[in-house]
Coordinates of C-alpha atoms and ligand atoms in Angstrom, one line a residue:
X1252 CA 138.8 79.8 56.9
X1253 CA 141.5 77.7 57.3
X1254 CA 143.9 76.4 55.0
X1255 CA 147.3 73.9 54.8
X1256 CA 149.1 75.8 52.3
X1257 CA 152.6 75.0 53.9
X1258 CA 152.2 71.1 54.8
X1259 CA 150.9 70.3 51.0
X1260 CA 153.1 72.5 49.3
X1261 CA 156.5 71.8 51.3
X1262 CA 156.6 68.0 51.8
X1263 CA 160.0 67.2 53.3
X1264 CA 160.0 70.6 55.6
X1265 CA 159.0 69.4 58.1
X1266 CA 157.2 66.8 60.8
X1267 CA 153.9 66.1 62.2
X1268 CA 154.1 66.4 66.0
X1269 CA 151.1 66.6 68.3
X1270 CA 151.2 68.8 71.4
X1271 CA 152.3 67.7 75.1
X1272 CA 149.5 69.4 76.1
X1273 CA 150.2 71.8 79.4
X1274 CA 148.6 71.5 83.2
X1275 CA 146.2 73.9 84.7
X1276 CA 146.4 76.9 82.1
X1277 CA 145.2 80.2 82.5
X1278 CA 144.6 83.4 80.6
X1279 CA 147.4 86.4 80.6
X1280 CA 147.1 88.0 77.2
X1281 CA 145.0 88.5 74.5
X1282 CA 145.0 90.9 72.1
X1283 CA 141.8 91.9 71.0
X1284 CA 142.8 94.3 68.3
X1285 CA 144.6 91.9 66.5
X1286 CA 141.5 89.6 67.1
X1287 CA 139.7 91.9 65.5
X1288 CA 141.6 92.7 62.9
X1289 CA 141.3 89.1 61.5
X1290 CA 138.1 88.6 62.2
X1291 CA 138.9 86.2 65.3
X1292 CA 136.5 86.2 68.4
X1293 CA 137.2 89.7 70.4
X1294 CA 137.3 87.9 73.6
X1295 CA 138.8 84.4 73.7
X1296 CA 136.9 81.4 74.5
X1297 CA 137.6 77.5 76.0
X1298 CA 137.7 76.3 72.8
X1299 CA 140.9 79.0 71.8
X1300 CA 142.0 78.4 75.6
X1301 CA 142.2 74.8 74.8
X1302 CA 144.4 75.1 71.7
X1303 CA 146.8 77.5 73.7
X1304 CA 147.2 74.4 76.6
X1305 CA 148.0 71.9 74.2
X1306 CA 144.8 70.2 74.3
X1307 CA 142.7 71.0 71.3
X1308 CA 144.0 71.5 67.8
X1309 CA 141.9 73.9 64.9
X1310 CA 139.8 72.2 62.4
X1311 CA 141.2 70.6 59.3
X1312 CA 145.0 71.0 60.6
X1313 CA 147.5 68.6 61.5
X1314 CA 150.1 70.1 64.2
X1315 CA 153.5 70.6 62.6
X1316 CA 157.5 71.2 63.4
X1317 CA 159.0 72.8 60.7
X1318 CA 162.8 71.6 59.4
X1319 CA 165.0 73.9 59.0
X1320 CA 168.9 74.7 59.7
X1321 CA 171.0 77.4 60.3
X1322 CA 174.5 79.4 61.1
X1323 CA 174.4 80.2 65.3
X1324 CA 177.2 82.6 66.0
X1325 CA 178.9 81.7 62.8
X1326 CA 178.7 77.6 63.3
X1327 CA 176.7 76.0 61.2
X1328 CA 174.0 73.8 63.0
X1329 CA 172.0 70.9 60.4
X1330 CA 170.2 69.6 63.1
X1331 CA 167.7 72.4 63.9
X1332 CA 164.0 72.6 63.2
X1333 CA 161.3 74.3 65.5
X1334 CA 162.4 72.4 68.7
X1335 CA 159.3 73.6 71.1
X1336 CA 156.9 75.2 68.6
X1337 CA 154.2 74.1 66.4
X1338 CA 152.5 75.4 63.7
X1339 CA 149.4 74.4 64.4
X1340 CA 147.2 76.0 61.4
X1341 CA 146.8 79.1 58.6
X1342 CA 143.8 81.3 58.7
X1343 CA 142.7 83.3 56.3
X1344 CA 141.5 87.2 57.0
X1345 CA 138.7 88.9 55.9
X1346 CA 140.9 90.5 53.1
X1347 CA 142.0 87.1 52.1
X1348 CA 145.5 87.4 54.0
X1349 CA 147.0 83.9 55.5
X1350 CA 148.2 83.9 59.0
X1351 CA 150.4 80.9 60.2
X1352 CA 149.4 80.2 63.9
X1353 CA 152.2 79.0 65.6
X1354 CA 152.5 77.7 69.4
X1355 CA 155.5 78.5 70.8
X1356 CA 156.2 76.2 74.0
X1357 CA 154.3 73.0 72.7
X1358 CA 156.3 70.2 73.6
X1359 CA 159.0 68.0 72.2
X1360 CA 159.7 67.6 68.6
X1361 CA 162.3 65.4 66.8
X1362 CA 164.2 68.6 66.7
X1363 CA 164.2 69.5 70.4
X1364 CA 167.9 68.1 71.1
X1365 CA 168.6 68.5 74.5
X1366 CA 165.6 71.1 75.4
X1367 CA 162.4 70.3 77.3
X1368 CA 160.0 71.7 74.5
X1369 CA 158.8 74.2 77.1
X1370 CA 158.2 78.2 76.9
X1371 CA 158.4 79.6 80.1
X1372 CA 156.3 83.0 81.2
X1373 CA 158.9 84.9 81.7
X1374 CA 160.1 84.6 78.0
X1375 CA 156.9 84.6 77.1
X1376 CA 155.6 87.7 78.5
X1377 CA 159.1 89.8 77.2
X1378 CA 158.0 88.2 73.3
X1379 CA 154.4 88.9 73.7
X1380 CA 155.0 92.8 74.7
X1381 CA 158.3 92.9 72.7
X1382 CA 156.5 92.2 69.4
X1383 CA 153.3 94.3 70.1
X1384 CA 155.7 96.9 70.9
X1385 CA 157.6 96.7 67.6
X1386 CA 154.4 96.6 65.6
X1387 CA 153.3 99.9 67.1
X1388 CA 156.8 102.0 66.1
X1389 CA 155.9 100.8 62.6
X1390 CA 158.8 98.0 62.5
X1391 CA 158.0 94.5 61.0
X1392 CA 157.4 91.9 63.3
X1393 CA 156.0 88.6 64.2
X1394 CA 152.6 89.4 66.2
X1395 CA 151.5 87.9 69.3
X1396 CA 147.7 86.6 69.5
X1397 CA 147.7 85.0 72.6
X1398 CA 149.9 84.0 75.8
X1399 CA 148.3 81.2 79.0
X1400 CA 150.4 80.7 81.6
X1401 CA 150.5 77.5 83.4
X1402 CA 150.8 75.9 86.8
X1403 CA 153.4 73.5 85.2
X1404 CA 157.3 73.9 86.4
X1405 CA 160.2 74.4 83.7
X1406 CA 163.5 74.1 84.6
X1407 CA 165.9 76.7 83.0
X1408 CA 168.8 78.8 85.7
X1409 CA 165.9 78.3 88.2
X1410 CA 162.7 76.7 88.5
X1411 CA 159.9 78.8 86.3
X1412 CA 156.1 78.8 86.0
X1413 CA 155.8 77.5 82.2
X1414 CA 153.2 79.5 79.3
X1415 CA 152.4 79.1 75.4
X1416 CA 152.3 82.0 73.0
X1417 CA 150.1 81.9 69.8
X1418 CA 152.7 83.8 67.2
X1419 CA 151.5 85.0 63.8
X1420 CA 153.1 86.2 61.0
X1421 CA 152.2 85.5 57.4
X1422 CA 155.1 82.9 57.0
X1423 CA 157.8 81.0 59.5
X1424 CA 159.8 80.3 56.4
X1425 CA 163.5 81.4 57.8
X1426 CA 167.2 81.5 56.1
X1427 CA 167.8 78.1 57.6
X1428 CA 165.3 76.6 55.7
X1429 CA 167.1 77.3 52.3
X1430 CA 170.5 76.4 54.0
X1431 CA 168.9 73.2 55.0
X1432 CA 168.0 72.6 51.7
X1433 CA 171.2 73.8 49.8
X1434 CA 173.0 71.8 52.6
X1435 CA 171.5 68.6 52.5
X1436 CA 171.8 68.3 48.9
X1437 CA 168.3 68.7 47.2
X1438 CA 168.3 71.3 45.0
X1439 CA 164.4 70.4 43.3
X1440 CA 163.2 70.8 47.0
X1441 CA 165.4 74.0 47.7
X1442 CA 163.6 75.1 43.9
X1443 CA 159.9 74.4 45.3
X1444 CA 160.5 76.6 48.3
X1445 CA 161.5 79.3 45.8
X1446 CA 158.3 79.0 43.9
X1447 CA 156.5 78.4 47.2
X1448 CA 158.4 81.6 48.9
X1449 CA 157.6 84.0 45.7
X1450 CA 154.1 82.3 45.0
X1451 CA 153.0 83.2 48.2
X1452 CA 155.1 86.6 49.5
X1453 CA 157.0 87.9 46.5
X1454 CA 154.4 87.6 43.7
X1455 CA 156.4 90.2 41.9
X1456 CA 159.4 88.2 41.3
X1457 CA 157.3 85.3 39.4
X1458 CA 157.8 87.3 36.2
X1459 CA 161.4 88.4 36.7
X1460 CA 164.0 87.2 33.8
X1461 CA 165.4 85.2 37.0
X1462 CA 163.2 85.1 39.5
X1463 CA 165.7 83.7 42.1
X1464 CA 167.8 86.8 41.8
X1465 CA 164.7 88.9 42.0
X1466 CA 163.4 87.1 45.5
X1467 CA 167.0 87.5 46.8
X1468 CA 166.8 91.5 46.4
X1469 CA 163.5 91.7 48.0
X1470 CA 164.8 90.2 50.8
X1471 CA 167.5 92.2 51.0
X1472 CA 165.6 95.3 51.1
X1473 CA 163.2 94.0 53.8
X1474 CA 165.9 93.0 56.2
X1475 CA 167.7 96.3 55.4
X1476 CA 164.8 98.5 55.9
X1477 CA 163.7 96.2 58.8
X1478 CA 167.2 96.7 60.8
X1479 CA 166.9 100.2 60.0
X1480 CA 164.2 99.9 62.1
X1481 CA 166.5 98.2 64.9
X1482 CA 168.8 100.7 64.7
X1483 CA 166.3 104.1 64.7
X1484 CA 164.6 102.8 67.6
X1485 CA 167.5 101.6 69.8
X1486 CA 166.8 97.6 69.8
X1487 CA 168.9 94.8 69.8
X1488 CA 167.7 91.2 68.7
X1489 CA 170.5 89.7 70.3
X1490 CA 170.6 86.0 68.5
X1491 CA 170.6 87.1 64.4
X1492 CA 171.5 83.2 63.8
X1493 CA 169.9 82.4 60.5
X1494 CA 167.6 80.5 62.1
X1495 CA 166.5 83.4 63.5
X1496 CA 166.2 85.4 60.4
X1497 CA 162.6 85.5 58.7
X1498 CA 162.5 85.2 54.8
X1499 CA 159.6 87.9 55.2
X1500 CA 161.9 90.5 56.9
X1501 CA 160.2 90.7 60.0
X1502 CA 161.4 90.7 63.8
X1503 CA 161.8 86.9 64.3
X1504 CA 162.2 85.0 67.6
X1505 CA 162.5 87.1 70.5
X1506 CA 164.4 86.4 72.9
X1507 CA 167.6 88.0 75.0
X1508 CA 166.4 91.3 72.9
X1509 CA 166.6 94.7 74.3
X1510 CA 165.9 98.4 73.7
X1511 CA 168.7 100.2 74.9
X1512 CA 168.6 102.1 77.9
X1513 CA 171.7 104.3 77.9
X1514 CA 173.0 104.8 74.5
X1515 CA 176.1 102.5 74.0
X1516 CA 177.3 101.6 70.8
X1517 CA 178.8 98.2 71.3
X1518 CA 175.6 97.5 74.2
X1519 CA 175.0 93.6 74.5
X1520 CA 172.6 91.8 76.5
X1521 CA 172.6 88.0 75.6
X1522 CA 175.4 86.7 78.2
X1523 CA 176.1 83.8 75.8
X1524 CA 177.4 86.5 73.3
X1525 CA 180.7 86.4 74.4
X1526 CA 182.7 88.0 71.6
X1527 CA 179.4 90.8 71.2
X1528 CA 178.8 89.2 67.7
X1529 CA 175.9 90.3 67.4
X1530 CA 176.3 93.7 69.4
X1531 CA 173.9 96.7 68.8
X1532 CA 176.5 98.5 66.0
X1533 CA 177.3 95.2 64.9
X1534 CA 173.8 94.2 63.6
X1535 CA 173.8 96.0 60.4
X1536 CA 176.7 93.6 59.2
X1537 CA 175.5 90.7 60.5
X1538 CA 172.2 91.1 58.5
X1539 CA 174.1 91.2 55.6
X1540 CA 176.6 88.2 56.5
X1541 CA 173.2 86.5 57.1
X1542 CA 172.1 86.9 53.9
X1543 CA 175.2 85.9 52.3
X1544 CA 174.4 82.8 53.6
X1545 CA 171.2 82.6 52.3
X1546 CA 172.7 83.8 48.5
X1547 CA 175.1 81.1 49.4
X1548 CA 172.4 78.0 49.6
X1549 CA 170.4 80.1 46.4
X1550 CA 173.5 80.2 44.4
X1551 CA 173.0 75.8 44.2
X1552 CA 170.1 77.4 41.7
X1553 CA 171.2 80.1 39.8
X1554 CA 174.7 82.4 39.2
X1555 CA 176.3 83.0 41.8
X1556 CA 177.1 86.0 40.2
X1557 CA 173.9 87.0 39.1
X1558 CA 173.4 86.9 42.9
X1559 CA 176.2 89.1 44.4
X1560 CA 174.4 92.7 42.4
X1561 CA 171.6 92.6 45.3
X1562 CA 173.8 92.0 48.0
X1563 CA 175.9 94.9 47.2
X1564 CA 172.7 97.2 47.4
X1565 CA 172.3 96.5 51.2
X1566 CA 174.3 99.2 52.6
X1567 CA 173.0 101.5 51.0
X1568 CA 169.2 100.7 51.2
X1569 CA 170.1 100.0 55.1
X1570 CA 171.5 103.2 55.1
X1571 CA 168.9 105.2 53.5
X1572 CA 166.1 104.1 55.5
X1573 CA 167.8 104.5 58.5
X1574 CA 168.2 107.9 57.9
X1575 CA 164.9 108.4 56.8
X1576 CA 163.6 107.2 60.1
X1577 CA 166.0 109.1 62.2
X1578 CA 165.2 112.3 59.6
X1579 CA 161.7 112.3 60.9
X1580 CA 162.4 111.5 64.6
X1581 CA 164.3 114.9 64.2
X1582 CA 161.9 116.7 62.7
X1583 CA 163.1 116.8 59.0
X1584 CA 160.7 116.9 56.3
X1585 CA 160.6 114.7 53.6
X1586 CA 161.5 117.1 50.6
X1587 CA 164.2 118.4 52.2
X1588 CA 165.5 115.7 54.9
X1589 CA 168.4 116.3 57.0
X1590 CA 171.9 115.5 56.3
X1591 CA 173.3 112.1 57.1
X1592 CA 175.9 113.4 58.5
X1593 CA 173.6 116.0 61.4
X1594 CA 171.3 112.6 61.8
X1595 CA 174.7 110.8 63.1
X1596 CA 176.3 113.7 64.8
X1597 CA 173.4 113.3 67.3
X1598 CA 173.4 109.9 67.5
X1599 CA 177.4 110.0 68.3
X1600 CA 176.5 112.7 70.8
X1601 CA 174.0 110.6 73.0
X1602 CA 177.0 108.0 72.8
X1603 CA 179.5 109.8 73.5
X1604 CA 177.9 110.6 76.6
X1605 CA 175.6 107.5 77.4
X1606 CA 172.7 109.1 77.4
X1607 CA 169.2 107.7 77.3
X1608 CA 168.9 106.7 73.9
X1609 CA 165.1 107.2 74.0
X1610 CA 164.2 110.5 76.0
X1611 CA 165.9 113.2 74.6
X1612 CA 164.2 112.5 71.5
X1613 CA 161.0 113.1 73.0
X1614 CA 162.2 116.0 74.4
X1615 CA 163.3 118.1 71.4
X1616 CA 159.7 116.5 70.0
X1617 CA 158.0 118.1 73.3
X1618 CA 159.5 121.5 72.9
X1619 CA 159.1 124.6 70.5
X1620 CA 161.7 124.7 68.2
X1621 CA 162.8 128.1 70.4
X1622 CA 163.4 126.1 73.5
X1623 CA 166.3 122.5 72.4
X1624 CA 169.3 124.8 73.2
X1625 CA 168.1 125.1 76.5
X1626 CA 168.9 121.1 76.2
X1627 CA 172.5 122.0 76.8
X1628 CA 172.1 121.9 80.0
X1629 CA 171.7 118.1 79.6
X1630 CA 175.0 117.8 78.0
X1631 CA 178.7 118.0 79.4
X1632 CA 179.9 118.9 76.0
X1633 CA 177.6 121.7 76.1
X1634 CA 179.3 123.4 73.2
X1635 CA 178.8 120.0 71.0
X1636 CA 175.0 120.3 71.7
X1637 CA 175.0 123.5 70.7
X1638 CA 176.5 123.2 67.3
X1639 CA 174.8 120.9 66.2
X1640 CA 171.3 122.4 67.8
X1641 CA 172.0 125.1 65.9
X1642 CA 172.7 123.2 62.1
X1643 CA 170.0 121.1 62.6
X1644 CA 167.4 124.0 63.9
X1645 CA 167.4 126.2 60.6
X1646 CA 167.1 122.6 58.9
X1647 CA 164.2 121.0 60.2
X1648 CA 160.3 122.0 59.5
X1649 CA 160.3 125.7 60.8
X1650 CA 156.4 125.2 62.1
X1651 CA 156.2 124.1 65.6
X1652 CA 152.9 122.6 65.3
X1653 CA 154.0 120.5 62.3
X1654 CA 157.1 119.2 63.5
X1655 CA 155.9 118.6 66.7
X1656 CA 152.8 116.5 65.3
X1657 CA 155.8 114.3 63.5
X1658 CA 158.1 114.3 66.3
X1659 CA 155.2 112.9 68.3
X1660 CA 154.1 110.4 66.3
X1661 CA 157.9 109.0 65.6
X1662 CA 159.4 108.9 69.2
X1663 CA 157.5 106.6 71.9
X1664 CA 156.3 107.8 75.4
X1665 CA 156.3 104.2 76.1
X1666 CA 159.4 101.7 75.6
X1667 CA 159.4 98.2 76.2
X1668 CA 162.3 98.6 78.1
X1669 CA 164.0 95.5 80.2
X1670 CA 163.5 96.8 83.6
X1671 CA 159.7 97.4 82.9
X1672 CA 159.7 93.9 81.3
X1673 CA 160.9 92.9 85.0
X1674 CA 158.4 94.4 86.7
X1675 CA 155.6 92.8 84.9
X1676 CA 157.0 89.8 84.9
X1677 CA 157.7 89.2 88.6
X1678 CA 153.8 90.9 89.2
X1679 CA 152.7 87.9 86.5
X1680 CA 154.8 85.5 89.3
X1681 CA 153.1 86.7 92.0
X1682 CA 149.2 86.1 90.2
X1683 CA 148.9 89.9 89.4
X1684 CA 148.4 90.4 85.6
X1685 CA 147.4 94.5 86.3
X1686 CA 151.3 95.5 85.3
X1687 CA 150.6 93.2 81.9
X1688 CA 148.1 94.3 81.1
X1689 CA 148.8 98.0 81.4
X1690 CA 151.9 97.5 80.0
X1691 CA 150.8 96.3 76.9
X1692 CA 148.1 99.2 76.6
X1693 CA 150.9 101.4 76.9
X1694 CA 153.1 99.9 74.7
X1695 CA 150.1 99.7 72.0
X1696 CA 150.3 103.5 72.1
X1697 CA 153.8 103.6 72.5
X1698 CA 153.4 107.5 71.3
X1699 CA 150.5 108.7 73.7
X1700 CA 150.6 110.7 77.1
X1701 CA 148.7 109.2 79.5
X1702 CA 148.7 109.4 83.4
X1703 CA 148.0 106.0 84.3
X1704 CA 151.1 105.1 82.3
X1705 CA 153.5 107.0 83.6
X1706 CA 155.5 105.0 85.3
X1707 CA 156.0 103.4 81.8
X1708 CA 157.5 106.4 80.4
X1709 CA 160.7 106.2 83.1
X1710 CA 164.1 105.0 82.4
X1711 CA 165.8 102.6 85.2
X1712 CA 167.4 103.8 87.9
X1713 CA 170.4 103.5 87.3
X1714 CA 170.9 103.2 83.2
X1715 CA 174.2 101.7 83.4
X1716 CA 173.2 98.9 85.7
X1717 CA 174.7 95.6 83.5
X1718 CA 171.4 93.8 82.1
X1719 CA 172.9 89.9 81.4
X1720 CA 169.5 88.4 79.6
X1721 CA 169.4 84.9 79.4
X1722 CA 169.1 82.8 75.7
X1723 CA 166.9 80.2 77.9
X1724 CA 163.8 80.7 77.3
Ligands
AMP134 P1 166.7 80.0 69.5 O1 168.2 80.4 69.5 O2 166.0 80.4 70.7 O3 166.0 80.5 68.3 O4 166.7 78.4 69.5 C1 167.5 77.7 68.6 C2 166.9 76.3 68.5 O5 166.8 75.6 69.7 C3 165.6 76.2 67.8 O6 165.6 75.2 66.9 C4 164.6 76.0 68.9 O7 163.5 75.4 68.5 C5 165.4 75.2 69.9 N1 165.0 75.4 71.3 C6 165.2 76.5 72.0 N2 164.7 76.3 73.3 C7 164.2 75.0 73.3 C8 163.6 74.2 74.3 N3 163.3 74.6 75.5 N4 163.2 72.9 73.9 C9 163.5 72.5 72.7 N5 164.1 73.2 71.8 C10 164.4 74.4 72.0
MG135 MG1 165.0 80.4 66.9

C-alpha cells in the first residue's frame, strides 16, 4: 500500500518535481532480502526498472524535492533542499511500517544550484554497499533497494557512466529541515514538523509535559548511540553537515565515507575537508555541535533552557554505548563489561602503531583465549601488548567457546573497505557486475568465513597509501 503521509502533512517542505528520466538503464543491484522483507517483488521487474530510469512513477504519488537547509562545514547554507533526489512514494510493510522511497540521481530540482541532478555509478555503487554494509554490523542506516546504471555520461573530475539508487529509510526528515524552518521565520510550520516528527517516529514524546524537549533527547540518544557505532567499527561519514544529519539517527548520505584501513586517529578522506572538521576523532563532537543546531532552530518553540538538560546527556550516552560495543568486540560480558579505560588502551595501541583497525579484532575473536599473547609478535611495543593482554584476559568471558561465538558475531570478516569499493567499481566500468555482486553477498555476512570471499577479507596493500575521496558524487 502506498500512502502520501509527508506531501499532505508537510505543505511548504517541499516541491513537486518530475524526473529527467535516464538513457538506456540497466540492472546492477537489487536486494532481494530487503525485497522480501517488505513484501516487494523478490526479483525486480520493468515496471520497478522503469521507476529506477526516471520513466515511471508509483501509483497514487506525485514525485517530490524536499526543502530543507543546513550548516556545511560550519556555514550556514538556506538554499538547500534535495538537489538530485526525489522522493518518489511511501509504502507500507506487512507489519504496517512506512518506507519513504527515494531516487537519488533524478534530475534537476529548484534546489540543484549549480549541479547536474545526476548520481553517478561510482557513488552509487560505494552508497549501495556502504549502507548494506552498515545495516549488517547492526548500525542504523539508510537502506539501499535498488541501483541501474546507465549509458548516460555525467561530468564530475572526469567523464562517468551515470546510475539511480532507490534509498529507504522510514523518514528523510534531516536537522536542516528544522533550521530551515526556525531560519526562515515560521515557527507554526517549524511546530507541525514537531507534531509530524513525534506523530510518526517518536510516538512516546506525544504525552511528554513538553514534548519538544522530549523529541530533542530521543534524538540525542539516537545520534549518540548511532556514532558509537561509527566509532566501534572504524567508519567515517566524512560530510556531518546538518543536512546530512537524519532526525531518525540513522547513517544519512553517503558519500566521501570510509572505514578505516590503518588505525589513525585524526584519518580524513573527503579532500574538500581541509581543516579535518569532520576527522574520524572529531565526529563525536561534531554530532553534538550538530545537534546544537538543531536545539537552536527548536528553542524558537520552547525554553531554551528546558532544551540544554538533553544536550548535556550526549557524552555520556555516546560514551556508554561506545563502550558497550567495543566491550563485546573484546569479549566482555555484559554483567561484568570491561573497563573503559582497557577498551581504550587497545584502541590507543592500534593507533599508536597504525595498525589495521579491523583485523586484529578478529584475531583475538579467532583464537583461544591461551593463544592473544602470542599477538605480541604483531606489536613493536611488545611489552604494551602484553600488559594490557594480560588485564584484559582474566576480564573477559573465561569460556572459549562463548567468547568466541560473541567475538565472531561482533567483528566482520568482510569490510566495505575503499580499496575493495575500487575494485568493484572499475569491474562495474568495464560491464562486469560479478565483483558487485559478490561483494555485496559478502558484506551482507560481513561476520561469515567463506572461501569465495576471501579476497574480501584483505586489507590494501599498502594501508598507509593516502585515500583522497571525492564529495562529487
Ligand atoms: P551533499 O553534501 O552531497 O549532501 O550535498 C549537498 C547539497 O547539494 C544537497 O542539497 C544535494 O542535493 C546537492 N547536490 C549534490 N550533488 C548534486 C548534483 N549533482 N546536482 C544537484 N544537486 C546536488
Ligand atoms: Mg546531503
Amino acid at each position: 500500500m502506498f500512502t502520501t503521509r509527508y506531501v499532505k502533512e508537510l505543505p511548504g517542505l517541499y516541491s513537486k518535481v518530475m524526473p529527467t528520466p535516464l538513457a538506456d538503464t540497466y540492472w546492477v543491484g537489487w536486494n532481494n532480502r530487503l525485497a522480501e522483507q517488505l513484501g516487494l517483488p523478490v526479483e525486480p521487474d520493468d515496471a520497478l526498472k522503469s521507476v529506477l530510469s526516471g520513466a515511471g512513477l508509483f501509483q497514487g504519488h506525485e514525485p517530490i524535492a524536499q526543502k530543507y537547509a543546513g550548516h556545511q562545514f560550519g556555514g550556514w547554507n538556506p538554499g538547500l533542499g534535495d538537489g538530485r533526489g526525489l522522493l518518489l512514494g511511501e509504502w507500507t510493510d506487512s507489519q504496517r511500517q512506512v518506507w519513504e522511497m527515494h531516487l537519488k540521481g533524478a534530475g534537476k530540482t529548484p534546489y540543484s544550484r549549480f549541479g547536474d541532478g545526476r548520481a553517478v555509478l561510482r557513488s552509487s555503487i560505494r552508497e549501495f554497499l556502504g549502507s548494506e554494509a552498515m545495516h549488517a554490523l547492526g548500525v542504523a542506516t539508510t537502506r539501499a533497494l535498488a541501483l541501474v546504471g546507465s549509458s548516460e555520461r555525467v561530468y564530475r573530475e572526469t567523464v562517468e557512466p551515470g546510475a539511480t539508487l532507490l534509498r529507504l529509510t522510514h523518514s528523510h526528515v534531516r536537522f536542516g529541515h528544522f533550521e530551515w524552518l526556525a531560519f526562515s521565520n515560521q515557527p507554526d510550520q517549524l511546530q507541525v514538523l514537531v507534531d509530524y516528527v513525534i506523530r510518526h517516529h517518536y510516538p512516546q514524546c506525544a504525552d511528554a509535559d513538553d514534548p519538544v524537549v522530549a523529541l530533542l533527547e530521543q534524538v540525542v540518544a539516537n545520534t549518540a548511540t548511532l556514532i558509537a557505532g561509527w566509532q566501534a567499527y572504524g567508519f567515517i561519514h566524512g560530510v556531518m553537515n546538518t543536512d546530512n544529519m537524519s532526525i531518525l539517527g540513522e547513517t544519512f548520505d553517503y558519500g566521501p565515507y570510509a572505514f578505516m584501513d590503518a588505525t589513525k586517529m585524526n584519518a580524513v578522506f573527503n579532500h574538500t575537508d581541509e581543516t579535518g572538521r569532520y576527522a574520524f576523532n572529531q565526529q563525536p563532537a561534531v554530532g553534538l555541535w550538530n545537534l546544537q543546531r538543531l536545539a537552536q532552530a527548536l528553542s524558537v518553540l520552547t525554553d531554551p533552557h528546558a532544551l540544554a538538560a538533553p544536550l548535556r546527556e550526549y557524552a555520556d550516552i555516546q560514551r556508554d554505548a561506545y563502550h558497550g560495543l567495543l566491550n563485546r568486540r573484546l569479549g566482555g560480558s555484559n554483567e561484568a563489561p570491561l573497563d573503559g579505560v582497557l577498551l581504550d588502551e587497545w584502541i590507543s595501541l592500534l593507533a599508536a602503531e597504525q595498525k589495521d583497525f579491523h583485523l586484529f579484532f578478529r584475531a583475538l575473536a579467532d583464537r583461544p583465549l591461551s593463544e592473544w599473547v602470542a599477538l605480541g609478535d604483531e606489536f613493536v611495543d611488545r611489552a604494551r601488548f602484553l600488559t594490557w593482554c594480560e588485564a584484559v584476559s582474566s576480564r573477559v568471558i573465561q569460556d572459549d567457546t562463548a567468547r568466541q561465538h560473541q567475538m565472531q558475531q561482533t567483528n566482520p570478516v568482510t569490510v566495505a573497505r575503499t580499496h575493495h569499493l575500487q575494485a568493484v567499481i572499475e569491474a562495474a566500468h568495464q560491464g562486469d557486475f560479478k565483483p558487485f555482486e559478490s561483494l555485496f553477498a559478502a558484506l551482507q555476512s560481513p561476520f561469515e568465513v567463506r572461501p569465495e570471499w576471501a579476497t574480501w577479507a584483505q586489507p590494501p596493500d599498502d594501508p598507509h597509501a593516502h585515500v583522497e575521496l571525492s564529495c562529487s558524487s
